[in-house]
Short mmCIF file of N, CA, C and O in Angstrom, two decimals:
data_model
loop_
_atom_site.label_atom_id
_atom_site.label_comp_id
_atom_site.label_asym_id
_atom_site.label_seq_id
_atom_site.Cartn_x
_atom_site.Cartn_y
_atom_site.Cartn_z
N UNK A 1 2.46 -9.73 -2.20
CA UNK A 1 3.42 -10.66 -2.73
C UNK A 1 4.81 -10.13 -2.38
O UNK A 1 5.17 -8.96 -2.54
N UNK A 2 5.47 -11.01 -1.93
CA UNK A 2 6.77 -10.48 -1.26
C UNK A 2 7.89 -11.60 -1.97
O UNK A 2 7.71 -12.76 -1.61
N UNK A 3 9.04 -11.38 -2.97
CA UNK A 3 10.09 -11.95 -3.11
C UNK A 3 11.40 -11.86 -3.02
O UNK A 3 11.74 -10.72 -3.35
N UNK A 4 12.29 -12.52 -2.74
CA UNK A 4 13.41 -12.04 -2.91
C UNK A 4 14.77 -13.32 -3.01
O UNK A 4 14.72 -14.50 -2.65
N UNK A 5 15.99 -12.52 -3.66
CA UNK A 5 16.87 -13.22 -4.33
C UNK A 5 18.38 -12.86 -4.15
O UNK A 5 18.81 -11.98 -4.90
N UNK A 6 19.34 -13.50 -3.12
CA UNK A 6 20.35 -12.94 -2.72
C UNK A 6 21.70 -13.73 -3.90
O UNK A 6 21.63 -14.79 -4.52
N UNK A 7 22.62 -12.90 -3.86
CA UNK A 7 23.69 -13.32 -4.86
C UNK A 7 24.74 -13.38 -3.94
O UNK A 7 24.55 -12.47 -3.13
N UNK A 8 25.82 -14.05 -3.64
CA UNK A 8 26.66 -14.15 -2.77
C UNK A 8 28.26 -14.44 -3.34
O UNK A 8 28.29 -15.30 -4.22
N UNK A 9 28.96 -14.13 -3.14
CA UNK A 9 30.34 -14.08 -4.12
C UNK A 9 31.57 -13.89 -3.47
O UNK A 9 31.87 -12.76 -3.10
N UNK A 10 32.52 -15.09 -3.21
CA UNK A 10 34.11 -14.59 -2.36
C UNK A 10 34.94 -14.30 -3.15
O UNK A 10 35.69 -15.18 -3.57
N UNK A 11 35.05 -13.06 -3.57
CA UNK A 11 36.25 -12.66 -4.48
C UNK A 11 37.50 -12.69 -4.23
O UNK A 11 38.33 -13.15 -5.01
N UNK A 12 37.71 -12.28 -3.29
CA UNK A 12 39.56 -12.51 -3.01
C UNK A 12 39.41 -13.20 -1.35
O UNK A 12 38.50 -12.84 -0.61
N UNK A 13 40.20 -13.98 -1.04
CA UNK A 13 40.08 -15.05 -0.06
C UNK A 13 40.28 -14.32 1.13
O UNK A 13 41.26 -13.65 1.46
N UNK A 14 38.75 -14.61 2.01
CA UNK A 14 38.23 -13.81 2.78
C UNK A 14 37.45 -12.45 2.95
O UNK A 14 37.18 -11.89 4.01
N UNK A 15 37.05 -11.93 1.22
CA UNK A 15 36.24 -10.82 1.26
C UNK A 15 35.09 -12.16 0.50
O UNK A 15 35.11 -13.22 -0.13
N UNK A 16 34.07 -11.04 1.22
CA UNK A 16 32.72 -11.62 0.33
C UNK A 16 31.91 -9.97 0.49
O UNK A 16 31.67 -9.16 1.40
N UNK A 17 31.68 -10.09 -1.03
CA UNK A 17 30.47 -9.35 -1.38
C UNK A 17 28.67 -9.97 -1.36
O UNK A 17 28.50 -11.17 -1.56
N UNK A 18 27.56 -9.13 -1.14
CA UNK A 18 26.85 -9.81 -1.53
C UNK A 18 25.67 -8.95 -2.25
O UNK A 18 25.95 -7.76 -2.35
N UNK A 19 24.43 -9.32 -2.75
CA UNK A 19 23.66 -8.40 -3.21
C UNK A 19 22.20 -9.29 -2.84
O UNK A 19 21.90 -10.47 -3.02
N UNK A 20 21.41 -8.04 -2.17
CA UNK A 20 20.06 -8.71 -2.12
C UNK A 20 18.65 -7.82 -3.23
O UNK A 20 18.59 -6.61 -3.47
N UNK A 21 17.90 -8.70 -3.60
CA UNK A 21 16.90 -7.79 -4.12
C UNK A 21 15.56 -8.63 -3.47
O UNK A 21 15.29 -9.81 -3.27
N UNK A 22 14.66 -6.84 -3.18
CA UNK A 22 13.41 -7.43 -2.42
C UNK A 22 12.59 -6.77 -3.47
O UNK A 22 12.92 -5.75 -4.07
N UNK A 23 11.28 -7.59 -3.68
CA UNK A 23 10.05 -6.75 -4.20
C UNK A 23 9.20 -7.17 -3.48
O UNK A 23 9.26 -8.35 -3.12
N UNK A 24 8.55 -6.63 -3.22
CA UNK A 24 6.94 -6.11 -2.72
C UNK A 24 5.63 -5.72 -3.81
O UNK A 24 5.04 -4.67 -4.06
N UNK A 25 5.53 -6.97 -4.27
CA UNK A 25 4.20 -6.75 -5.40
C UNK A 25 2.79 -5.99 -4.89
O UNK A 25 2.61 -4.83 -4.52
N UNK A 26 1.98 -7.01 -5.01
CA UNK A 26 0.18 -6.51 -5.01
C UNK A 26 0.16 -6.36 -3.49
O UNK A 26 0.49 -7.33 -2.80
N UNK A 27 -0.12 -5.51 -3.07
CA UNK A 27 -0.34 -5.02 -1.59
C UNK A 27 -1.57 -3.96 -1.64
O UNK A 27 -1.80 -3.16 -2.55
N UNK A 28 -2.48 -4.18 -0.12
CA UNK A 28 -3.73 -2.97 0.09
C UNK A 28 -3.36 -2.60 0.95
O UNK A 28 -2.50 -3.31 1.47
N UNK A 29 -3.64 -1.56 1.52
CA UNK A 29 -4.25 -0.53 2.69
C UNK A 29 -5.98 -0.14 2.64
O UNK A 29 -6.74 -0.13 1.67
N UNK A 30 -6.23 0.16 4.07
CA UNK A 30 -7.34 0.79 3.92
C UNK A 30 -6.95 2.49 4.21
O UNK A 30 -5.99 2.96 4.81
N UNK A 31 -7.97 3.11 3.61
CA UNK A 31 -7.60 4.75 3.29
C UNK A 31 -8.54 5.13 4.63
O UNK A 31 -8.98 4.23 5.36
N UNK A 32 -8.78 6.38 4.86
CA UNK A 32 -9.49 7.01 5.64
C UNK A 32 -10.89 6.39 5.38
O UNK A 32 -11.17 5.37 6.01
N UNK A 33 -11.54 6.75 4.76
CA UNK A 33 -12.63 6.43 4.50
C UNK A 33 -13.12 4.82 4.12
O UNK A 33 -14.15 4.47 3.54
N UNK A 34 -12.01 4.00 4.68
CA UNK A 34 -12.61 2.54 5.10
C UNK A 34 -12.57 1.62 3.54
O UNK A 34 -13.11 0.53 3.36
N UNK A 35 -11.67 2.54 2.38
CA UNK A 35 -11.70 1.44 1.01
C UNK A 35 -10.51 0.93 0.81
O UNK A 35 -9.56 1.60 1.23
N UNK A 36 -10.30 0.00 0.31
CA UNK A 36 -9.03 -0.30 0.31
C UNK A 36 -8.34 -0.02 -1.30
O UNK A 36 -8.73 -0.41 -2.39
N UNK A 37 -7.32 0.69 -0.96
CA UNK A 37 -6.12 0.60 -1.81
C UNK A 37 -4.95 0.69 -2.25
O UNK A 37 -4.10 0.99 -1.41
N UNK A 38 -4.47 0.47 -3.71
CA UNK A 38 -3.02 -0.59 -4.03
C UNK A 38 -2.01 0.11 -3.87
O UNK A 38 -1.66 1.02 -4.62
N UNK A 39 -1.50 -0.21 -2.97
CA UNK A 39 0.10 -0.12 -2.11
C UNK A 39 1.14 -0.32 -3.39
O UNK A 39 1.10 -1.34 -4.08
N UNK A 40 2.32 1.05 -3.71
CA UNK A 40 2.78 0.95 -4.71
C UNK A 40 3.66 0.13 -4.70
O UNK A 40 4.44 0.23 -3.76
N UNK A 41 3.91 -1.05 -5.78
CA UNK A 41 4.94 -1.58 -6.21
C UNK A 41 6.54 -1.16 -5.78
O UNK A 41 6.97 -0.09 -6.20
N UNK A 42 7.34 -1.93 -5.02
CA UNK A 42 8.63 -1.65 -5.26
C UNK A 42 9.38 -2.81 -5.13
O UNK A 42 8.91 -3.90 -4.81
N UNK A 43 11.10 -2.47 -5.50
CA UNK A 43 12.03 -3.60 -6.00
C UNK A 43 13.38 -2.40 -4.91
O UNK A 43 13.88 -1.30 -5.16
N UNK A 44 13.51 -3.29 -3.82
CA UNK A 44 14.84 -2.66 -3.01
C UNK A 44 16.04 -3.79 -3.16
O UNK A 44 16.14 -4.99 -2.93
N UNK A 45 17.05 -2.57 -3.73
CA UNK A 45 17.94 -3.42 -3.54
C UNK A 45 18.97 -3.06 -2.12
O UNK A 45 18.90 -1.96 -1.56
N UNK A 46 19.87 -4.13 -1.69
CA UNK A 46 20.99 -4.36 -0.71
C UNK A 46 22.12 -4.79 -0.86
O UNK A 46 22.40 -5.82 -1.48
N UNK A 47 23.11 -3.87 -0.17
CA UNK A 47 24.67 -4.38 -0.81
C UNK A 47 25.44 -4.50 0.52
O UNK A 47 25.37 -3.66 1.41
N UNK A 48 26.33 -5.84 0.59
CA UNK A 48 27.03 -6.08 1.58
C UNK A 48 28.64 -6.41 1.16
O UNK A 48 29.08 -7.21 0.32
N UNK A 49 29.32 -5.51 2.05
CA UNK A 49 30.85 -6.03 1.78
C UNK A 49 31.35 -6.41 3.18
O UNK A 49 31.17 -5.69 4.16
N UNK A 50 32.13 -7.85 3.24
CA UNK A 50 32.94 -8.23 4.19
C UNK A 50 34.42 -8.80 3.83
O UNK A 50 34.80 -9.37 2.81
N UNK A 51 35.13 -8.44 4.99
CA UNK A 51 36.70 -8.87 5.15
C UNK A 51 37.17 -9.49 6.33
O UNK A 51 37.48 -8.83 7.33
N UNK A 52 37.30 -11.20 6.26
CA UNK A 52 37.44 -11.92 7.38
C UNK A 52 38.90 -12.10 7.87
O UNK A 52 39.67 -12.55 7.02
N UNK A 53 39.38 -11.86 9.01
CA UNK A 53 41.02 -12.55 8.88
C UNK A 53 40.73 -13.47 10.01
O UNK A 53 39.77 -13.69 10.75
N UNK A 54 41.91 -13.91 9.86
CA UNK A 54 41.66 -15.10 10.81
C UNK A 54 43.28 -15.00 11.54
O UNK A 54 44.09 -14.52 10.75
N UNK A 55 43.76 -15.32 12.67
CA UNK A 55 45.05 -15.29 13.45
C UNK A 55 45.33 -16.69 14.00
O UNK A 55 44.43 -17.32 14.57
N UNK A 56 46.70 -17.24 13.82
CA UNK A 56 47.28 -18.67 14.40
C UNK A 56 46.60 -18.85 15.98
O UNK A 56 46.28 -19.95 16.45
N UNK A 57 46.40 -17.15 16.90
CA UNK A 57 46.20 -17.47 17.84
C UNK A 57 45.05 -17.93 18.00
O UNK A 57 44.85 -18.69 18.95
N UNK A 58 43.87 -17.56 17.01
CA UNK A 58 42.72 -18.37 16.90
C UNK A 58 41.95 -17.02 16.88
O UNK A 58 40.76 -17.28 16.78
N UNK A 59 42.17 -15.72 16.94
CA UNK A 59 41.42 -14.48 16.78
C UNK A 59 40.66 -14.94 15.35
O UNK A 59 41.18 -15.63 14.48
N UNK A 60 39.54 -14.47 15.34
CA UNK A 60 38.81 -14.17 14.08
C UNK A 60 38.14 -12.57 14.42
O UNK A 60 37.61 -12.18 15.46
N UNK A 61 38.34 -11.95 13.37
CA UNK A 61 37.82 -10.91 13.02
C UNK A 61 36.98 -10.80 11.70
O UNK A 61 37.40 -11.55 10.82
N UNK A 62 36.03 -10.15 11.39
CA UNK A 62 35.02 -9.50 10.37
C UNK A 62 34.84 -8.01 10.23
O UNK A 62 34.64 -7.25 11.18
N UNK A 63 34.94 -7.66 9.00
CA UNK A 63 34.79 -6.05 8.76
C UNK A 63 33.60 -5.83 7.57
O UNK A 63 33.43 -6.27 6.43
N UNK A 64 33.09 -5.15 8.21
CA UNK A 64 31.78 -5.64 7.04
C UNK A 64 31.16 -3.74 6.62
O UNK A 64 31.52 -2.69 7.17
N UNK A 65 30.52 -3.87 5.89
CA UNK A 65 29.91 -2.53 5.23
C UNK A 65 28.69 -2.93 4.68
O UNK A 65 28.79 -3.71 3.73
N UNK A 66 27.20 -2.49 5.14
CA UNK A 66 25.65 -2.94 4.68
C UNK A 66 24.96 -1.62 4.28
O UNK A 66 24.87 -0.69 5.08
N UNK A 67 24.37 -1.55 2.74
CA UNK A 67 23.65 -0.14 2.59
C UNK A 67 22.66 -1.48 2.40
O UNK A 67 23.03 -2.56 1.93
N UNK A 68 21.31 -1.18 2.86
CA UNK A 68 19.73 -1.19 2.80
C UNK A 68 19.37 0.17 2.11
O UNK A 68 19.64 1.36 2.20
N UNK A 69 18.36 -1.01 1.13
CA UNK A 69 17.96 0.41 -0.04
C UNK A 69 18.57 1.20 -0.50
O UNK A 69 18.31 2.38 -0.24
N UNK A 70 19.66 0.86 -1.39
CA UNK A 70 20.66 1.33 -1.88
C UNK A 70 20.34 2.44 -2.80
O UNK A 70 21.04 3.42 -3.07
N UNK A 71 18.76 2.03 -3.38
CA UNK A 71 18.36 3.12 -4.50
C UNK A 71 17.57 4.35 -3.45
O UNK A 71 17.72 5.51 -3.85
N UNK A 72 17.07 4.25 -2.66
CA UNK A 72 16.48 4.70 -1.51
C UNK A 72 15.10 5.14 -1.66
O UNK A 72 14.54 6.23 -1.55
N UNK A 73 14.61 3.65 -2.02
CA UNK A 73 13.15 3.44 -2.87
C UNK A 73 12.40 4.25 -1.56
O UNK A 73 13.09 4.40 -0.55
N UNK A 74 11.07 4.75 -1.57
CA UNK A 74 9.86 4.56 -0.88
C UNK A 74 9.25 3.77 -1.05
O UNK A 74 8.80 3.52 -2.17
N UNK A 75 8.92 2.86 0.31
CA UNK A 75 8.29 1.82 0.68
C UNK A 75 7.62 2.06 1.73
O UNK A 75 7.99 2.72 2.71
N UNK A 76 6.19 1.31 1.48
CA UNK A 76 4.88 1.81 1.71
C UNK A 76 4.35 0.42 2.56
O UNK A 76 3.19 0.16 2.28
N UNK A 77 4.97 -0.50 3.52
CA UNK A 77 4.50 -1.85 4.09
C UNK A 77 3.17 -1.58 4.46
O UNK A 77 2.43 -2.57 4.54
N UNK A 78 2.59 -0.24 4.75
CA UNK A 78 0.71 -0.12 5.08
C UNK A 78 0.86 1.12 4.79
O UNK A 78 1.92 1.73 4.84
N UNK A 79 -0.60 1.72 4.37
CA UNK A 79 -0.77 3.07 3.85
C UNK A 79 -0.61 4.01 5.40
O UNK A 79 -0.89 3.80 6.58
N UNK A 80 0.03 5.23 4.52
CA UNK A 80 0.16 5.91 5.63
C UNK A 80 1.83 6.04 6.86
O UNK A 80 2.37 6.85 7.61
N UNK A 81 2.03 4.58 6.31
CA UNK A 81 3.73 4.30 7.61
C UNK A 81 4.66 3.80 6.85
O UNK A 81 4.73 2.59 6.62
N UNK A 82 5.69 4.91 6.24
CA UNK A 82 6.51 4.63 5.54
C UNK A 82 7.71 3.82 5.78
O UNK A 82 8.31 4.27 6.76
N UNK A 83 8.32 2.74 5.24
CA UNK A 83 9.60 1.61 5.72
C UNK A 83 10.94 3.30 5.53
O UNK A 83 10.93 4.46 5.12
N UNK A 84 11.89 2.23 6.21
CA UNK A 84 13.13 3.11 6.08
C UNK A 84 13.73 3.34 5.08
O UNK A 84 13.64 2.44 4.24
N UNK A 85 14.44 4.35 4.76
CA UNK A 85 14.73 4.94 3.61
C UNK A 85 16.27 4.21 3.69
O UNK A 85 16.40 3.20 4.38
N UNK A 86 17.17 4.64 3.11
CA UNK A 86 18.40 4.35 2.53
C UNK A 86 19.06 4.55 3.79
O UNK A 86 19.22 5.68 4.25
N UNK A 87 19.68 2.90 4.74
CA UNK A 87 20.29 2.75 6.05
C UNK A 87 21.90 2.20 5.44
O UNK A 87 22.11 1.41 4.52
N UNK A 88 22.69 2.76 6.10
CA UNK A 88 24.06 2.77 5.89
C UNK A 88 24.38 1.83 7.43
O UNK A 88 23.99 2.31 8.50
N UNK A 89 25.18 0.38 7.39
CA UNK A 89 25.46 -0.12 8.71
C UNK A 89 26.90 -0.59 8.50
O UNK A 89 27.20 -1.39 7.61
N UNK A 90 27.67 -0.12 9.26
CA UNK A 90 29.02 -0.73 9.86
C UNK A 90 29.47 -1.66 10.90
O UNK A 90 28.94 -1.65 12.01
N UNK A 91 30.27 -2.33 10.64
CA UNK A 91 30.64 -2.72 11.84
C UNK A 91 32.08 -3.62 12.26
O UNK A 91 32.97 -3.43 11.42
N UNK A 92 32.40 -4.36 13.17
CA UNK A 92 33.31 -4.81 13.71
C UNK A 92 32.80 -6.58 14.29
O UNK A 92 31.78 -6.57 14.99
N UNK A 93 33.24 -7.58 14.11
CA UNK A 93 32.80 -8.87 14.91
C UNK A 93 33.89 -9.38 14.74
O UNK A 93 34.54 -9.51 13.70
N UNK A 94 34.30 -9.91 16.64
CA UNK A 94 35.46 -10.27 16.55
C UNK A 94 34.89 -11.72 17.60
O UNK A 94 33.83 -11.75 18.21
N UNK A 95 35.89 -12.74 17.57
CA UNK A 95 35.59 -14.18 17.99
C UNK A 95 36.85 -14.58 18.25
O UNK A 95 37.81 -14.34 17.52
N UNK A 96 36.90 -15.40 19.67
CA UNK A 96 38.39 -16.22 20.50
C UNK A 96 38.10 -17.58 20.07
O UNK A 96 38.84 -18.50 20.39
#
């Protein structure tokens, strides 16, 4: 069972924050020995900050800041191969 629920919010004109939450309910693996079992429960959360400007000449720019797995859950998508731990992403997007 896989859900999730994003919150999205422009606080001062041209920043937007946002927040995501994922869970990963009832999940199996099979073990060595060919039985299957329950893949632990988790709830990841995600936090995004952006800052858009915009220029008469028609430049648009974006400044953004993304932590994935902010709590820096272990997550288990199949037994045995662990998801990524706590990813920090930056960046720059610019548009004529």
């Amino acid at each position: 069972m896989l859900a999730t629920i994003t919150l999205v919010t422009t606080a001062v004109r041209g920043s937007t924050l946002s927040a995501e939450a994922v869970y990963t309910g009832r999940a199996y693996g099979l073990n060595p020995a060919n039985q299957l079992v329950d893949l632990p429960k988790v709830l990841q959360l995600h936090v995004r900050a952006s800052r858009r400007y915009y220029s008469s000449s028609g430049l648009f720019v974006e400044l953004f800041v993304r932590v994935d797995n902010l709590t820096d859950r272990s997550v288990l998508p199949q037994l045995g191969l662990p998801g990524p731990g706590r990813m920090v992403q930056a960046g720059l997007s610019a548009a004529f």
